[in-house]
CSV table of C-alpha atoms and ligand atoms in Angstrom, one decimal:
chain,number,residue,atom,x,y,z
A,953,MET,CA,23.5,203.6,86.2
A,954,ILE,CA,27.2,204.5,86.5
A,955,ASP,CA,29.1,205.5,83.1
A,956,LYS,CA,32.5,204.9,83.6
A,957,SER,CA,33.4,206.2,80.2
A,958,SER,CA,31.6,209.4,81.1
A,959,HIS,CA,33.6,212.9,81.6
A,960,VAL,CA,32.0,213.0,85.0
A,961,PRO,CA,33.8,211.8,87.7
A,962,ILE,CA,32.4,208.7,89.4
A,963,TYR,CA,32.1,209.7,92.7
A,964,VAL,CA,30.1,212.7,91.5
A,965,GLN,CA,27.9,210.0,89.4
A,966,ILE,CA,27.5,208.3,93.1
A,967,GLU,CA,26.3,211.5,94.8
A,968,GLU,CA,23.7,212.4,91.9
A,969,LEU,CA,22.4,208.9,92.2
A,970,LEU,CA,22.1,209.0,96.0
A,971,LYS,CA,20.5,212.5,95.9
A,972,GLN,CA,18.0,211.1,93.4
A,973,ARG,CA,17.5,208.4,95.7
A,974,ILE,CA,16.6,210.3,98.5
A,975,TYR,CA,14.5,212.9,96.6
A,976,MET,CA,12.4,210.3,95.4
A,977,GLU,CA,12.2,209.2,99.1
A,978,GLU,CA,13.5,205.7,98.3
A,979,PHE,CA,15.6,206.4,101.2
A,980,LYS,CA,13.3,208.7,103.5
A,981,ILE,CA,14.5,211.3,106.3
A,982,GLY,CA,15.6,209.3,109.6
A,983,GLU,CA,16.5,206.0,107.7
A,984,SER,CA,19.8,204.5,106.9
A,985,ILE,CA,21.1,204.3,103.5
A,986,PRO,CA,23.2,201.1,102.5
A,987,SER,CA,26.0,200.4,103.7
A,988,GLU,CA,29.7,201.4,101.6
A,989,ARG,CA,30.1,197.6,100.7
A,990,GLU,CA,26.4,197.1,99.7
A,991,LEU,CA,26.6,200.3,97.5
A,992,SER,CA,30.0,199.3,96.2
A,993,GLU,CA,28.5,196.2,95.1
A,994,GLN,CA,25.4,197.6,93.7
A,995,LEU,CA,27.1,200.0,91.5
A,996,GLY,CA,30.2,197.9,90.8
A,997,VAL,CA,32.4,200.4,91.7
A,998,SER,CA,35.4,200.4,94.7
A,999,ARG,CA,34.3,201.0,98.2
A,1000,MET,CA,36.6,204.0,98.5
A,1001,THR,CA,34.9,205.8,95.7
A,1002,VAL,CA,31.6,205.3,97.5
A,1003,ARG,CA,33.2,206.7,100.5
A,1004,GLN,CA,34.3,209.8,99.0
A,1005,SER,CA,30.7,210.4,97.5
A,1006,VAL,CA,29.1,209.6,101.2
A,1007,THR,CA,31.2,211.8,102.7
A,1008,ASN,CA,30.7,214.5,100.6
A,1009,LEU,CA,27.0,214.5,101.1
A,1010,VAL,CA,27.6,214.1,104.9
A,1011,ASN,CA,29.6,217.3,104.6
A,1012,SER,CA,27.0,219.1,102.8
A,1013,GLY,CA,24.4,218.2,105.5
A,1014,LEU,CA,22.2,215.8,103.3
A,1015,LEU,CA,23.5,212.7,105.3
A,1016,TYR,CA,24.8,212.1,108.8
A,1017,ARG,CA,26.8,209.2,110.0
A,1018,GLU,CA,26.1,207.6,113.5
A,1019,LYS,CA,29.4,206.1,114.7
A,1020,GLY,CA,29.4,202.3,114.7
A,1021,ARG,CA,25.8,202.1,113.3
A,1022,GLY,CA,25.8,203.4,109.8
A,1023,THR,CA,24.6,206.3,107.5
A,1024,TYR,CA,21.2,208.2,107.7
A,1025,VAL,CA,19.5,210.9,105.8
A,1026,ALA,CA,19.2,214.1,107.5
A,1027,ASN,CA,16.4,216.5,107.7
A,1028,PRO,CA,17.0,219.4,105.4
A,1029,LYS,CA,18.1,222.4,107.0
A,1030,LEU,CA,16.1,225.2,107.6
A,1031,GLU,CA,16.6,228.3,105.2
A,1032,GLN,CA,16.5,231.2,107.8
A,1033,PRO,CA,16.3,234.4,105.9
A,1034,LEU,CA,18.9,237.3,107.6
A,1035,ASN,CA,17.1,240.2,106.8
A,1036,GLY,CA,13.8,240.6,108.7
A,1037,LEU,CA,13.6,241.2,112.7
A,1038,THR,CA,11.3,238.3,113.0
A,1039,SER,CA,11.0,236.2,116.4
A,1040,PHE,CA,11.7,232.6,116.8
A,1041,THR,CA,7.9,231.8,117.2
A,1042,GLU,CA,7.0,233.7,114.0
A,1043,ASP,CA,9.7,231.9,111.9
A,1044,MET,CA,8.7,228.7,113.0
A,1045,LYS,CA,4.7,229.0,112.5
A,1046,ALA,CA,5.4,230.4,109.3
A,1047,ARG,CA,6.7,227.1,108.3
A,1048,GLY,CA,4.1,225.6,109.7
A,1049,MET,CA,6.1,223.9,112.6
A,1050,GLN,CA,5.3,224.3,116.1
A,1051,PRO,CA,7.5,226.2,118.4
A,1052,SER,CA,8.1,226.0,122.2
A,1053,SER,CA,10.6,226.8,124.6
A,1054,LYS,CA,12.1,225.3,127.9
A,1055,LEU,CA,13.1,227.9,130.7
A,1056,ILE,CA,16.1,227.0,132.0
A,1057,HIS,CA,17.0,230.2,133.5
A,1058,PHE,CA,15.4,233.2,134.6
A,1059,GLU,CA,17.4,235.8,137.1
A,1060,LYS,CA,17.3,239.4,137.5
A,1061,VAL,CA,21.1,240.4,137.6
A,1062,ILE,CA,23.7,243.3,137.4
A,1063,PRO,CA,25.1,243.0,133.8
A,1064,SER,CA,28.8,243.0,132.9
A,1065,VAL,CA,30.2,246.3,131.8
A,1066,ASP,CA,30.1,245.1,128.2
A,1067,ILE,CA,26.2,243.9,128.3
A,1068,ALA,CA,25.4,247.1,130.1
A,1069,ARG,CA,27.1,249.3,127.4
A,1070,ASP,CA,25.4,247.7,124.6
A,1071,LEU,CA,22.1,248.1,126.4
A,1072,GLN,CA,23.0,251.5,127.1
A,1073,LEU,CA,22.5,251.0,130.9
A,1074,GLU,CA,23.9,253.2,133.6
A,1075,GLN,CA,25.7,251.2,136.5
A,1076,GLU,CA,23.8,249.4,138.9
A,1077,GLU,CA,20.7,249.2,136.3
A,1078,LEU,CA,19.3,245.7,136.3
A,1079,VAL,CA,18.4,243.4,133.8
A,1080,PHE,CA,16.7,239.8,133.4
A,1081,TYR,CA,19.0,237.1,132.2
A,1082,VAL,CA,16.7,234.2,130.6
A,1083,VAL,CA,18.2,231.0,128.8
A,1084,ARG,CA,15.6,229.4,126.9
A,1085,ILE,CA,16.0,226.2,124.5
A,1086,ARG,CA,13.8,226.6,121.6
A,1087,TYR,CA,12.0,223.8,119.9
A,1088,ALA,CA,10.4,223.3,116.4
A,1089,ASP,CA,7.9,220.2,116.6
A,1090,ARG,CA,9.4,219.1,120.0
A,1091,LYS,CA,13.3,219.1,118.4
A,1092,PRO,CA,15.9,221.3,119.8
A,1093,MET,CA,16.8,223.9,117.2
A,1094,ALA,CA,18.7,226.7,119.2
A,1095,ILE,CA,19.3,228.1,122.8
A,1096,GLU,CA,19.1,231.7,123.5
A,1097,ARG,CA,20.6,233.6,126.1
A,1098,THR,CA,18.7,236.7,126.3
A,1099,TYR,CA,19.4,240.1,128.6
A,1100,ILE,CA,16.5,242.4,128.9
A,1101,PRO,CA,16.6,245.6,130.8
A,1102,VAL,CA,14.3,245.5,133.8
A,1103,LYS,CA,13.3,249.3,133.3
A,1104,VAL,CA,11.8,248.5,129.9
A,1105,PHE,CA,9.7,245.7,131.1
A,1106,PRO,CA,9.4,246.0,134.9
A,1107,GLU,CA,7.1,243.2,135.2
A,1108,LEU,CA,8.6,240.3,133.3
A,1109,ASP,CA,8.2,237.2,135.0
A,1110,GLU,CA,8.9,233.2,134.3
A,1111,LYS,CA,5.4,232.9,133.3
A,1112,LYS,CA,5.1,235.8,131.0
A,1113,ILE,CA,8.3,234.8,129.0
A,1114,MET,CA,7.1,231.0,128.3
A,1115,GLY,CA,5.5,232.3,125.3
A,1116,SER,CA,6.8,234.6,122.5
A,1117,LEU,CA,9.0,237.4,124.0
A,1118,TYR,CA,8.1,239.8,120.7
A,1119,ALA,CA,4.5,238.8,121.1
A,1120,LEU,CA,4.6,240.3,124.7
A,1121,ILE,CA,6.4,243.2,124.0
A,1122,GLU,CA,4.1,244.1,121.0
A,1123,GLY,CA,0.8,242.9,122.7
A,1124,ASN,CA,1.1,243.6,126.4
A,1125,TYR,CA,3.6,246.2,126.6
A,1126,ARG,CA,2.4,247.9,123.6
A,1127,HIS,CA,5.7,248.8,122.5
A,1128,LYS,CA,7.0,248.6,118.7
A,1129,ILE,CA,10.0,247.1,117.8
A,1130,GLY,CA,12.5,248.5,115.4
A,1131,ASN,CA,15.5,247.4,114.5
A,1132,ALA,CA,18.6,245.5,115.5
A,1133,ILE,CA,22.2,245.0,114.7
A,1134,GLN,CA,23.5,241.2,114.2
A,1135,GLN,CA,26.6,239.4,114.1
A,1136,MET,CA,27.1,235.9,113.2
A,1137,GLU,CA,30.3,233.4,114.0
A,1138,ALA,CA,30.5,229.6,113.8
A,1139,ALA,CA,31.6,227.8,116.8
A,1140,ILE,CA,32.1,224.2,118.0
A,1141,VAL,CA,29.3,223.6,120.4
A,1142,THR,CA,30.3,223.7,124.2
A,1143,LYS,CA,29.7,220.6,126.5
A,1144,GLU,CA,26.5,222.2,128.1
A,1145,ASP,CA,24.5,223.5,125.0
A,1146,SER,CA,25.4,219.9,123.3
A,1147,LYS,CA,23.1,218.4,125.9
A,1148,TYR,CA,20.5,220.9,125.7
A,1149,LEU,CA,20.5,220.7,121.8
A,1150,GLN,CA,21.1,217.0,121.8
A,1151,ILE,CA,24.1,217.1,119.5
A,1152,ASN,CA,27.3,215.2,120.2
A,1153,ASN,CA,30.2,217.7,121.5
A,1154,SER,CA,32.3,218.0,118.7
A,1155,SER,CA,29.4,219.3,116.4
A,1156,ALA,CA,29.2,222.8,115.1
A,1157,VAL,CA,26.8,225.7,115.7
A,1158,LEU,CA,26.0,228.9,114.6
A,1159,ILE,CA,26.2,231.9,117.0
A,1160,ILE,CA,24.2,235.0,116.5
A,1161,LYS,CA,24.4,238.0,118.5
A,1162,ARG,CA,21.6,240.3,118.2
A,1163,THR,CA,21.1,243.7,119.7
A,1164,SER,CA,17.4,245.1,119.1
A,1165,PHE,CA,15.9,248.2,119.7
A,1166,LEU,CA,12.4,249.8,119.9
A,1167,ALA,CA,11.1,252.2,117.6
A,1168,ASN,CA,12.0,254.8,119.6
A,1169,GLY,CA,15.9,253.8,119.6
A,1170,VAL,CA,15.8,252.1,123.2
A,1171,PRO,CA,17.7,248.8,123.3
A,1172,PHE,CA,15.3,246.3,124.4
A,1173,GLU,CA,17.5,243.0,124.3
A,1174,LEU,CA,20.8,241.4,123.6
A,1175,VAL,CA,20.7,238.1,122.8
A,1176,ARG,CA,23.1,235.4,122.2
A,1177,SER,CA,21.4,232.4,119.8
A,1178,THR,CA,23.2,229.6,119.1
A,1179,TYR,CA,21.8,227.5,116.3
A,1180,ARG,CA,22.3,223.8,115.1
A,1181,ALA,CA,24.9,223.9,112.2
A,1182,ASP,CA,23.1,220.8,110.9
A,1183,ARG,CA,19.5,221.8,111.1
A,1184,TYR,CA,19.9,225.8,110.0
A,1185,LYS,CA,21.4,227.7,107.0
A,1186,PHE,CA,21.0,231.4,106.8
A,1187,ILE,CA,19.8,233.2,103.4
A,1188,SER,CA,20.2,237.2,102.6
A,1189,GLU,CA,19.4,238.7,99.6
A,1190,ILE,CA,22.3,241.4,98.4
A,1191,GLN,CA,22.1,244.1,96.0
A,1192,ARG,CA,24.6,245.8,94.0
B,1295,16G,C1,14.8,235.2,117.7
B,1295,16G,C2,15.9,236.3,117.8
B,1295,16G,C3,15.8,236.7,119.4
B,1295,16G,C4,14.4,237.1,119.9
B,1295,16G,C5,13.9,235.9,119.8
B,1295,16G,C6,12.4,235.9,120.2
B,1295,16G,C7,17.7,235.7,116.2
B,1295,16G,C8,19.0,235.3,115.6
B,1295,16G,N1,17.3,236.3,117.5
B,1295,16G,O1,15.4,234.0,118.1
B,1295,16G,O2,16.6,237.9,119.3
B,1295,16G,O3,14.8,237.4,120.8
B,1295,16G,O4,13.6,235.5,118.4
B,1295,16G,O5,11.5,235.0,119.8
B,1295,16G,O6,16.9,236.1,115.1
B,1295,16G,P1,9.8,234.9,120.6
B,1295,16G,O7,9.0,236.0,120.2
B,1295,16G,O8,9.5,233.6,120.0
B,1295,16G,O9,10.0,234.7,122.2
């Protein structure tokens, strides 16, 4: 099992072994792995070395620790491509997952100067401010705060927004969605969002800010999507 004469460091060998046992589903998603003491006895290595391997796997997102309880096998992260202008609903359905939303806030407001500028609005032009928790198979994945110009979607209401916004835009409103500009940054979750996302309040999140335009060039949304960093990794293909 562990080859102490190998040039491969012991902690790397333990990591490989644990990964293998997760891959073979000997340790299943959501279940705990043996304690550090048990692993050190099983493998005949020091607890410190086991701890180092487990910590590395926690840091890479394969395992997670629950204070005072143990170490568990994490859900594999969703790999989200960054190069398509897709909606949350489309992304989840493409993976065979069931998307749903919870509407936290829906209000017609006067936007701040920055938001009005990004959405190319004149002074006093109103926006809908929509906050939705987005779920996949009933697990919270992201929280989205969206500003939508009222003049682009005059009859938007709380009921219509419950499904897919993009489906609504392309179906009911018969608009063509064109392109978007995105920015991404890392942050520690706010106290409020930690409750919505059901994560503890020191967790990392990935924030994507997207400004999207209809095919005719009119901006139709400014969105701040806060994703659970333990559930997502973002992928982009680049070319030279
Ligand atoms: C995605 C988009 C968001 C859009 C939403 C529409 C990112 C970063 N954001 O979450 O801009 O408003 O999808 O989803 O991808 P819906 O059609 O399911 O409401």
